[in-house]
mmCIF file of C-alpha atoms in Angstrom:
data_model
loop_
_atom_site.group_PDB
_atom_site.id
_atom_site.type_symbol
_atom_site.label_atom_id
_atom_site.label_comp_id
_atom_site.label_asym_id
_atom_site.label_seq_id
_atom_site.Cartn_x
_atom_site.Cartn_y
_atom_site.Cartn_z
ATOM 1 C CA MET A 174 -0.219 -0.072 -0.131
ATOM 2 C CA THR A 175 1.292 3.104 -0.861
ATOM 3 C CA GLN A 176 1.115 5.694 2.081
ATOM 4 C CA PRO A 177 -0.987 8.541 1.988
ATOM 5 C CA THR A 178 -0.194 11.914 1.166
ATOM 6 C CA ALA A 179 -1.725 15.709 2.229
ATOM 7 C CA ALA A 180 -5.328 16.273 1.460
ATOM 8 C CA GLY A 181 -6.817 18.687 0.061
ATOM 9 C CA PRO A 182 -9.535 21.114 1.440
ATOM 10 C CA ALA A 183 -12.221 18.539 -0.522
ATOM 11 C CA ASP A 184 -11.073 15.322 0.543
ATOM 12 C CA THR A 185 -10.776 16.704 4.296
ATOM 13 C CA ARG A 186 -14.380 18.142 3.502
ATOM 14 C CA THR A 187 -15.904 14.853 2.269
ATOM 15 C CA TRP A 188 -14.503 12.794 5.009
ATOM 16 C CA TRP A 189 -14.268 15.137 7.991
ATOM 17 C CA ARG A 190 -17.509 16.695 9.842
ATOM 18 C CA CYS A 191 -17.188 19.203 12.257
ATOM 19 C CA PRO A 192 -20.648 20.010 13.504
ATOM 20 C CA ASP A 193 -19.137 23.095 15.669
ATOM 21 C CA PRO A 194 -15.749 24.753 13.687
ATOM 22 C CA ARG A 195 -14.223 25.775 16.614
ATOM 23 C CA PRO A 196 -10.997 27.607 14.818
ATOM 24 C CA ALA A 197 -9.341 28.166 18.912
ATOM 25 C CA ALA A 198 -9.843 25.227 20.188
ATOM 26 C CA ARG A 199 -6.390 23.603 21.054
ATOM 27 C CA VAL A 200 -7.009 19.649 20.828
ATOM 28 C CA ARG A 201 -9.210 17.892 17.761
ATOM 29 C CA LEU A 202 -10.759 15.081 18.978
ATOM 30 C CA LEU A 203 -11.650 12.369 15.750
ATOM 31 C CA CYS A 204 -13.894 10.154 15.584
ATOM 32 C CA PHE A 205 -14.797 6.301 13.667
ATOM 33 C CA PRO A 206 -18.379 5.600 14.010
ATOM 34 C CA TYR A 207 -19.065 2.357 14.983
ATOM 35 C CA GLY A 208 -20.387 -0.350 11.436
ATOM 36 C CA GLY A 209 -23.558 1.232 9.445
ATOM 37 C CA GLY A 210 -23.814 4.526 11.166
ATOM 38 C CA PRO A 211 -23.386 8.151 9.635
ATOM 39 C CA ALA A 212 -20.983 10.855 11.028
ATOM 40 C CA THR A 213 -23.786 12.006 13.378
ATOM 41 C CA ALA A 214 -23.560 9.579 15.313
ATOM 42 C CA TYR A 215 -22.296 11.565 17.560
ATOM 43 C CA ARG A 216 -23.953 15.005 17.182
ATOM 44 C CA ALA A 217 -24.460 15.019 20.597
ATOM 45 C CA TRP A 218 -20.901 15.440 21.330
ATOM 46 C CA HIS A 219 -20.552 18.708 20.708
ATOM 47 C CA THR A 220 -22.718 19.721 23.158
ATOM 48 C CA LEU A 221 -21.242 18.336 26.096
ATOM 49 C CA LEU A 222 -17.181 19.655 24.722
ATOM 50 C CA PRO A 223 -16.232 22.377 26.340
ATOM 51 C CA PRO A 224 -15.128 24.723 24.151
ATOM 52 C CA GLU A 225 -11.136 23.840 23.853
ATOM 53 C CA VAL A 226 -12.641 20.822 22.199
ATOM 54 C CA GLU A 227 -12.867 20.008 17.915
ATOM 55 C CA LEU A 228 -15.053 17.308 17.054
ATOM 56 C CA CYS A 229 -14.927 16.201 13.810
ATOM 57 C CA THR A 230 -17.143 12.670 12.864
ATOM 58 C CA ALA A 231 -16.146 10.708 9.769
ATOM 59 C CA GLN A 232 -17.968 10.468 6.789
ATOM 60 C CA TYR A 233 -17.276 6.444 5.576
ATOM 61 C CA PRO A 234 -18.352 6.734 1.961
ATOM 62 C CA GLY A 235 -21.952 4.745 0.610
ATOM 63 C CA HIS A 236 -22.677 6.434 4.319
ATOM 64 C CA ALA A 237 -25.656 9.384 5.176
ATOM 65 C CA ASP A 238 -24.850 12.462 2.630
ATOM 66 C CA ARG A 239 -22.480 9.747 0.661
ATOM 67 C CA MET A 240 -24.532 7.035 -0.468
ATOM 68 C CA THR A 241 -24.315 7.177 -3.971
ATOM 69 C CA GLU A 242 -20.418 6.162 -3.583
ATOM 70 C CA PRO A 243 -19.384 3.275 -3.618
ATOM 71 C CA LEU A 244 -19.119 1.225 -0.033
ATOM 72 C CA ALA A 245 -15.483 0.080 0.933
ATOM 73 C CA ASP A 246 -14.414 -2.962 1.011
ATOM 74 C CA ASP A 247 -11.015 -3.540 2.735
ATOM 75 C CA LEU A 248 -11.555 -1.895 6.045
ATOM 76 C CA GLU A 249 -6.680 -0.600 5.566
ATOM 77 C CA GLN A 250 -7.834 0.950 2.725
ATOM 78 C CA LEU A 251 -10.436 2.602 4.122
ATOM 79 C CA ALA A 252 -9.000 3.611 7.557
ATOM 80 C CA VAL A 253 -5.779 5.036 5.319
ATOM 81 C CA VAL A 254 -7.857 7.198 2.612
ATOM 82 C CA ALA A 255 -9.203 9.015 5.870
ATOM 83 C CA ALA A 256 -6.138 9.026 7.452
ATOM 84 C CA ARG A 257 -5.128 10.869 4.095
ATOM 85 C CA ALA A 258 -8.317 13.187 4.575
ATOM 86 C CA ALA A 259 -7.863 13.740 8.309
ATOM 87 C CA LEU A 260 -4.243 15.242 7.405
ATOM 88 C CA PRO A 261 -5.495 18.927 6.780
ATOM 89 C CA LEU A 262 -7.398 18.913 10.025
ATOM 90 C CA LEU A 263 -3.981 17.940 11.961
ATOM 91 C CA ASP A 264 -2.527 20.927 13.174
ATOM 92 C CA ARG A 265 -3.201 20.864 16.449
ATOM 93 C CA PRO A 266 -2.687 18.494 19.578
ATOM 94 C CA PHE A 267 -5.454 15.524 18.759
ATOM 95 C CA ALA A 268 -6.895 12.269 20.420
ATOM 96 C CA VAL A 269 -8.812 9.718 18.013
ATOM 97 C CA TYR A 270 -12.370 7.183 19.222
ATOM 98 C CA GLY A 271 -13.706 3.956 17.249
ATOM 99 C CA HIS A 272 -16.276 2.665 18.607
ATOM 100 C CA SER A 273 -17.531 -0.664 17.486
ATOM 101 C CA MET A 274 -15.801 -1.244 13.675
ATOM 102 C CA GLY A 275 -14.677 2.182 14.445
ATOM 103 C CA ALA A 276 -11.640 1.098 16.728
ATOM 104 C CA LEU A 277 -10.118 -1.146 14.232
ATOM 105 C CA VAL A 278 -10.596 1.928 11.235
ATOM 106 C CA ALA A 279 -9.245 4.359 14.084
ATOM 107 C CA PHE A 280 -6.426 1.456 15.140
ATOM 108 C CA GLU A 281 -5.498 2.058 11.840
ATOM 109 C CA ALA A 282 -6.028 5.177 10.978
ATOM 110 C CA ALA A 283 -3.392 5.594 13.386
ATOM 111 C CA LEU A 284 -0.981 4.045 12.004
ATOM 112 C CA CYS A 285 -1.203 5.152 9.435
ATOM 113 C CA TRP A 286 -0.470 8.398 11.206
ATOM 114 C CA GLU A 287 2.198 7.644 13.411
ATOM 115 C CA ARG A 288 4.142 6.546 10.145
ATOM 116 C CA LEU A 289 3.909 9.686 8.756
ATOM 117 C CA GLY A 290 5.215 12.055 11.965
ATOM 118 C CA HIS A 291 1.016 12.148 13.666
ATOM 119 C CA ARG A 292 0.807 10.550 17.354
ATOM 120 C CA PRO A 293 -2.345 10.717 18.695
ATOM 121 C CA LEU A 294 -2.281 11.962 22.095
ATOM 122 C CA ARG A 295 -4.796 8.896 23.662
ATOM 123 C CA LEU A 296 -6.798 6.582 20.795
ATOM 124 C CA THR A 297 -10.173 4.886 22.487
ATOM 125 C CA ALA A 298 -11.289 2.453 21.013
ATOM 126 C CA SER A 299 -14.968 1.360 22.211
ATOM 127 C CA GLY A 300 -16.918 -2.065 21.624
ATOM 128 C CA MET A 301 -14.555 -4.392 20.036
ATOM 129 C CA PRO A 302 -11.599 -6.820 20.597
ATOM 130 C CA ALA A 303 -8.172 -5.471 19.991
ATOM 131 C CA PRO A 304 -7.209 -6.067 16.255
ATOM 132 C CA HIS A 305 -6.062 -9.256 16.283
ATOM 133 C CA LEU A 306 -8.879 -10.741 18.921
ATOM 134 C CA VAL A 307 -11.622 -9.785 16.070
ATOM 135 C CA ARG A 308 -14.432 -12.811 16.976
ATOM 136 C CA ALA A 309 -14.468 -14.467 13.452
ATOM 137 C CA THR A 310 -17.855 -14.597 12.710
ATOM 138 C CA GLY A 311 -19.836 -14.802 8.805
ATOM 139 C CA PHE A 312 -22.314 -12.600 8.425
ATOM 140 C CA HIS A 313 -21.570 -10.820 5.075
ATOM 141 C CA ARG A 314 -21.893 -14.334 3.974
ATOM 142 C CA GLY A 315 -24.735 -15.382 5.199
ATOM 143 C CA GLY A 316 -28.996 -14.776 4.243
ATOM 144 C CA ASP A 317 -30.983 -10.421 5.149
ATOM 145 C CA ALA A 318 -32.721 -12.950 7.815
ATOM 146 C CA ALA A 319 -29.029 -13.502 9.392
ATOM 147 C CA LEU A 320 -27.715 -10.283 9.693
ATOM 148 C CA LEU A 321 -31.798 -8.341 10.634
ATOM 149 C CA ALA A 322 -31.755 -10.654 13.618
ATOM 150 C CA GLU A 323 -28.160 -10.297 14.226
ATOM 151 C CA LEU A 324 -28.889 -6.309 13.890
ATOM 152 C CA ARG A 325 -31.880 -6.789 16.504
ATOM 153 C CA ARG A 326 -29.945 -8.307 19.108
ATOM 154 C CA LEU A 327 -27.375 -5.500 18.989
ATOM 155 C CA GLY A 328 -29.768 -2.839 18.861
ATOM 156 C CA GLY A 329 -29.696 1.072 18.163
ATOM 157 C CA ILE A 330 -32.285 0.519 15.013
ATOM 158 C CA PRO A 331 -34.622 2.714 15.736
ATOM 159 C CA GLN A 332 -38.247 0.822 14.735
ATOM 160 C CA PRO A 333 -39.805 2.114 11.271
ATOM 161 C CA VAL A 334 -36.062 1.958 10.293
ATOM 162 C CA LEU A 335 -37.098 -2.060 10.877
ATOM 163 C CA ASP A 336 -40.343 -1.786 9.614
ATOM 164 C CA ASP A 337 -39.971 0.272 6.305
ATOM 165 C CA ASP A 338 -39.211 -2.111 3.789
ATOM 166 C CA SER A 339 -37.383 0.813 1.914
ATOM 167 C CA LEU A 340 -34.774 1.675 4.591
ATOM 168 C CA ARG A 341 -34.763 -1.482 5.599
ATOM 169 C CA ALA A 342 -33.063 -2.945 2.564
ATOM 170 C CA LEU A 343 -30.783 0.065 2.441
ATOM 171 C CA LEU A 344 -29.535 -0.601 6.091
ATOM 172 C CA LEU A 345 -29.142 -4.864 4.944
ATOM 173 C CA ARG A 346 -27.207 -3.226 2.072
ATOM 174 C CA VAL A 347 -24.980 -1.250 4.878
ATOM 175 C CA ALA A 348 -25.135 -3.931 7.422
ATOM 176 C CA ARG A 349 -23.516 -6.114 4.658
ATOM 177 C CA ALA A 350 -20.386 -4.187 3.610
ATOM 178 C CA ASP A 351 -19.734 -3.145 7.444
ATOM 179 C CA TYR A 352 -19.944 -6.826 8.364
ATOM 180 C CA ARG A 353 -17.609 -7.668 4.985
ATOM 181 C CA LEU A 354 -15.567 -5.083 6.394
ATOM 182 C CA VAL A 355 -14.223 -6.599 10.170
ATOM 183 C CA GLU A 356 -14.993 -10.093 8.424
ATOM 184 C CA THR A 357 -12.591 -10.094 6.646
ATOM 185 C CA TYR A 358 -9.550 -7.523 8.258
ATOM 186 C CA ARG A 359 -6.429 -8.881 9.020
ATOM 187 C CA PRO A 360 -4.124 -6.714 10.980
ATOM 188 C CA ARG A 361 -0.296 -7.196 10.005
ATOM 189 C CA ALA A 362 1.307 -8.473 12.063
ATOM 190 C CA GLY A 363 3.361 -6.453 14.227
ATOM 191 C CA ALA A 364 1.835 -3.564 13.581
ATOM 192 C CA SER A 365 1.855 -1.771 17.276
ATOM 193 C CA LEU A 366 0.978 2.009 18.335
ATOM 194 C CA ARG A 367 3.003 4.477 20.214
ATOM 195 C CA ALA A 368 0.450 6.441 21.372
ATOM 196 C CA PRO A 369 -1.359 5.227 25.007
ATOM 197 C CA VAL A 370 -4.606 2.836 24.888
ATOM 198 C CA THR A 371 -8.196 3.628 27.145
ATOM 199 C CA VAL A 372 -10.501 1.051 26.007
ATOM 200 C CA HIS A 373 -13.977 1.106 26.678
ATOM 201 C CA ARG A 374 -16.079 -2.259 26.898
ATOM 202 C CA ALA A 375 -19.836 -1.884 29.042
ATOM 203 C CA ARG A 376 -21.038 -4.636 31.395
ATOM 204 C CA ASP A 377 -23.609 -5.815 28.564
ATOM 205 C CA ASP A 378 -22.307 -5.599 25.083
ATOM 206 C CA PRO A 379 -21.964 -8.629 24.292
ATOM 207 C CA GLU A 380 -19.709 -7.664 22.189
ATOM 208 C CA LEU A 381 -16.700 -6.914 23.661
ATOM 209 C CA THR A 382 -15.841 -9.563 27.324
ATOM 210 C CA ALA A 383 -12.895 -8.129 29.774
ATOM 211 C CA ALA A 384 -10.130 -10.559 28.467
ATOM 212 C CA GLU A 385 -10.736 -9.827 24.856
ATOM 213 C CA ALA A 386 -10.350 -5.640 25.879
ATOM 214 C CA THR A 387 -6.836 -6.956 27.454
ATOM 215 C CA GLY A 388 -5.681 -7.840 23.868
ATOM 216 C CA TRP A 389 -5.206 -4.227 23.043
ATOM 217 C CA ALA A 390 -2.519 -3.904 24.956
ATOM 218 C CA LEU A 391 -0.544 -5.870 22.506
ATOM 219 C CA ILE A 392 -0.887 -3.182 19.873
ATOM 220 C CA THR A 393 0.688 -0.438 21.435
ATOM 221 C CA THR A 394 4.213 0.114 23.264
ATOM 222 C CA GLY A 395 2.618 3.396 25.245
ATOM 223 C CA PRO A 396 0.489 2.430 28.929
ATOM 224 C CA THR A 397 -3.550 1.021 28.287
ATOM 225 C CA VAL A 398 -6.061 1.921 30.663
ATOM 226 C CA HIS A 399 -9.344 0.201 30.682
ATOM 227 C CA ARG A 400 -12.228 1.659 31.368
ATOM 228 C CA ALA A 401 -16.207 0.140 32.219
ATOM 229 C CA PHE A 402 -19.699 1.688 31.514
ATOM 230 C CA SER A 403 -22.944 1.236 32.277
ATOM 231 C CA GLY A 404 -25.631 0.742 28.936
ATOM 232 C CA ASP A 405 -24.943 -2.107 26.298
ATOM 233 C CA HIS A 406 -23.715 -1.985 23.905
ATOM 234 C CA PHE A 407 -24.864 1.223 22.183
ATOM 235 C CA HIS A 408 -24.029 3.641 24.911
ATOM 236 C CA PRO A 409 -22.153 5.690 23.916
ATOM 237 C CA VAL A 410 -24.761 7.228 20.953
ATOM 238 C CA SER A 411 -27.365 6.275 24.078
ATOM 239 C CA ASP A 412 -25.544 7.587 26.857
ATOM 240 C CA PRO A 413 -22.528 9.471 25.714
ATOM 241 C CA ALA A 414 -21.822 12.399 28.461
ATOM 242 C CA PRO A 415 -20.079 9.371 30.806
ATOM 243 C CA VAL A 416 -17.798 8.229 26.977
ATOM 244 C CA VAL A 417 -17.190 12.457 26.629
ATOM 245 C CA ALA A 418 -16.366 12.578 30.240
ATOM 246 C CA GLU A 419 -14.796 9.745 30.366
ATOM 247 C CA LEU A 420 -12.360 11.175 27.309
ATOM 248 C CA LEU A 421 -11.365 14.763 28.430
ATOM 249 C CA SER A 422 -10.223 13.228 31.826
ATOM 250 C CA ALA A 423 -7.771 10.958 30.217
ATOM 251 C CA LEU A 424 -6.687 13.659 27.736
ATOM 252 C CA GLY A 425 -5.727 14.683 31.180
ATOM 253 C CA THR A 426 -3.765 18.185 31.320
ATOM 254 C CA VAL A 427 -4.044 19.286 27.795
ATOM 255 C CA VAL A 428 -7.839 20.143 28.367
ATOM 256 C CA SER A 429 -9.787 20.382 31.865
ATOM 257 C CA PRO A 430 -12.601 17.899 32.533
ATOM 258 C CA ALA A 431 -13.706 21.251 34.538
ATOM 259 C CA SER A 432 -14.326 24.000 31.707
ATOM 260 C CA GLY A 433 -17.329 22.303 30.164
ATOM 261 C CA ARG A 434 -19.409 24.052 29.033
#
């Protein structure tokens, strides 16, 4: 894979959405959504952040307002292109967050940034086993009924979407592609970060056990810490305040959580 080069403003606007631009912010928080999720999955977060932190969220191709674009078929390549598009945003210290599939994309993007000399303040991986421990499932190869049952098991999808034929078909198309990204992903042997890593796990989340969470310590030479939350797999969306508070606390002296809005 070729190394990414500098991206232009058009690429950045296509890939990254900043709902509340803060030119004077001292830190940027770059977030990667879960599988099937749009950039707006974190729309409530910016109201919980202090003025010193600007929120920017990736919009994957084929999702939301990029639905006319082809869906990605390789997770590492997706991460590299997203990382390339974010280069203009790395003009100040930045932290990285990813939930579920987004945790894997965030890891690969952070690897790319570190290769280019941009080390994140911290990578926070939420709701996903470490890259080398990703579960061997095959939902992307199964029928619609099995995939829909899996989505219902995880929850987080509004019932009107499930009840509408056209919306349900769109959901299944995007979800199948994103499951394929995760289920065919294989991290490169020996790939390791230098940035510190925080692992977020919800106590009622079936997608990440405490044992699986410990595996993230093997993908960085920096320190790794673990944080547990109440809730299920979609707790960052349904109850974002504790997650955002922990992210701010982890940034330490870079930004004070006491300065919240």
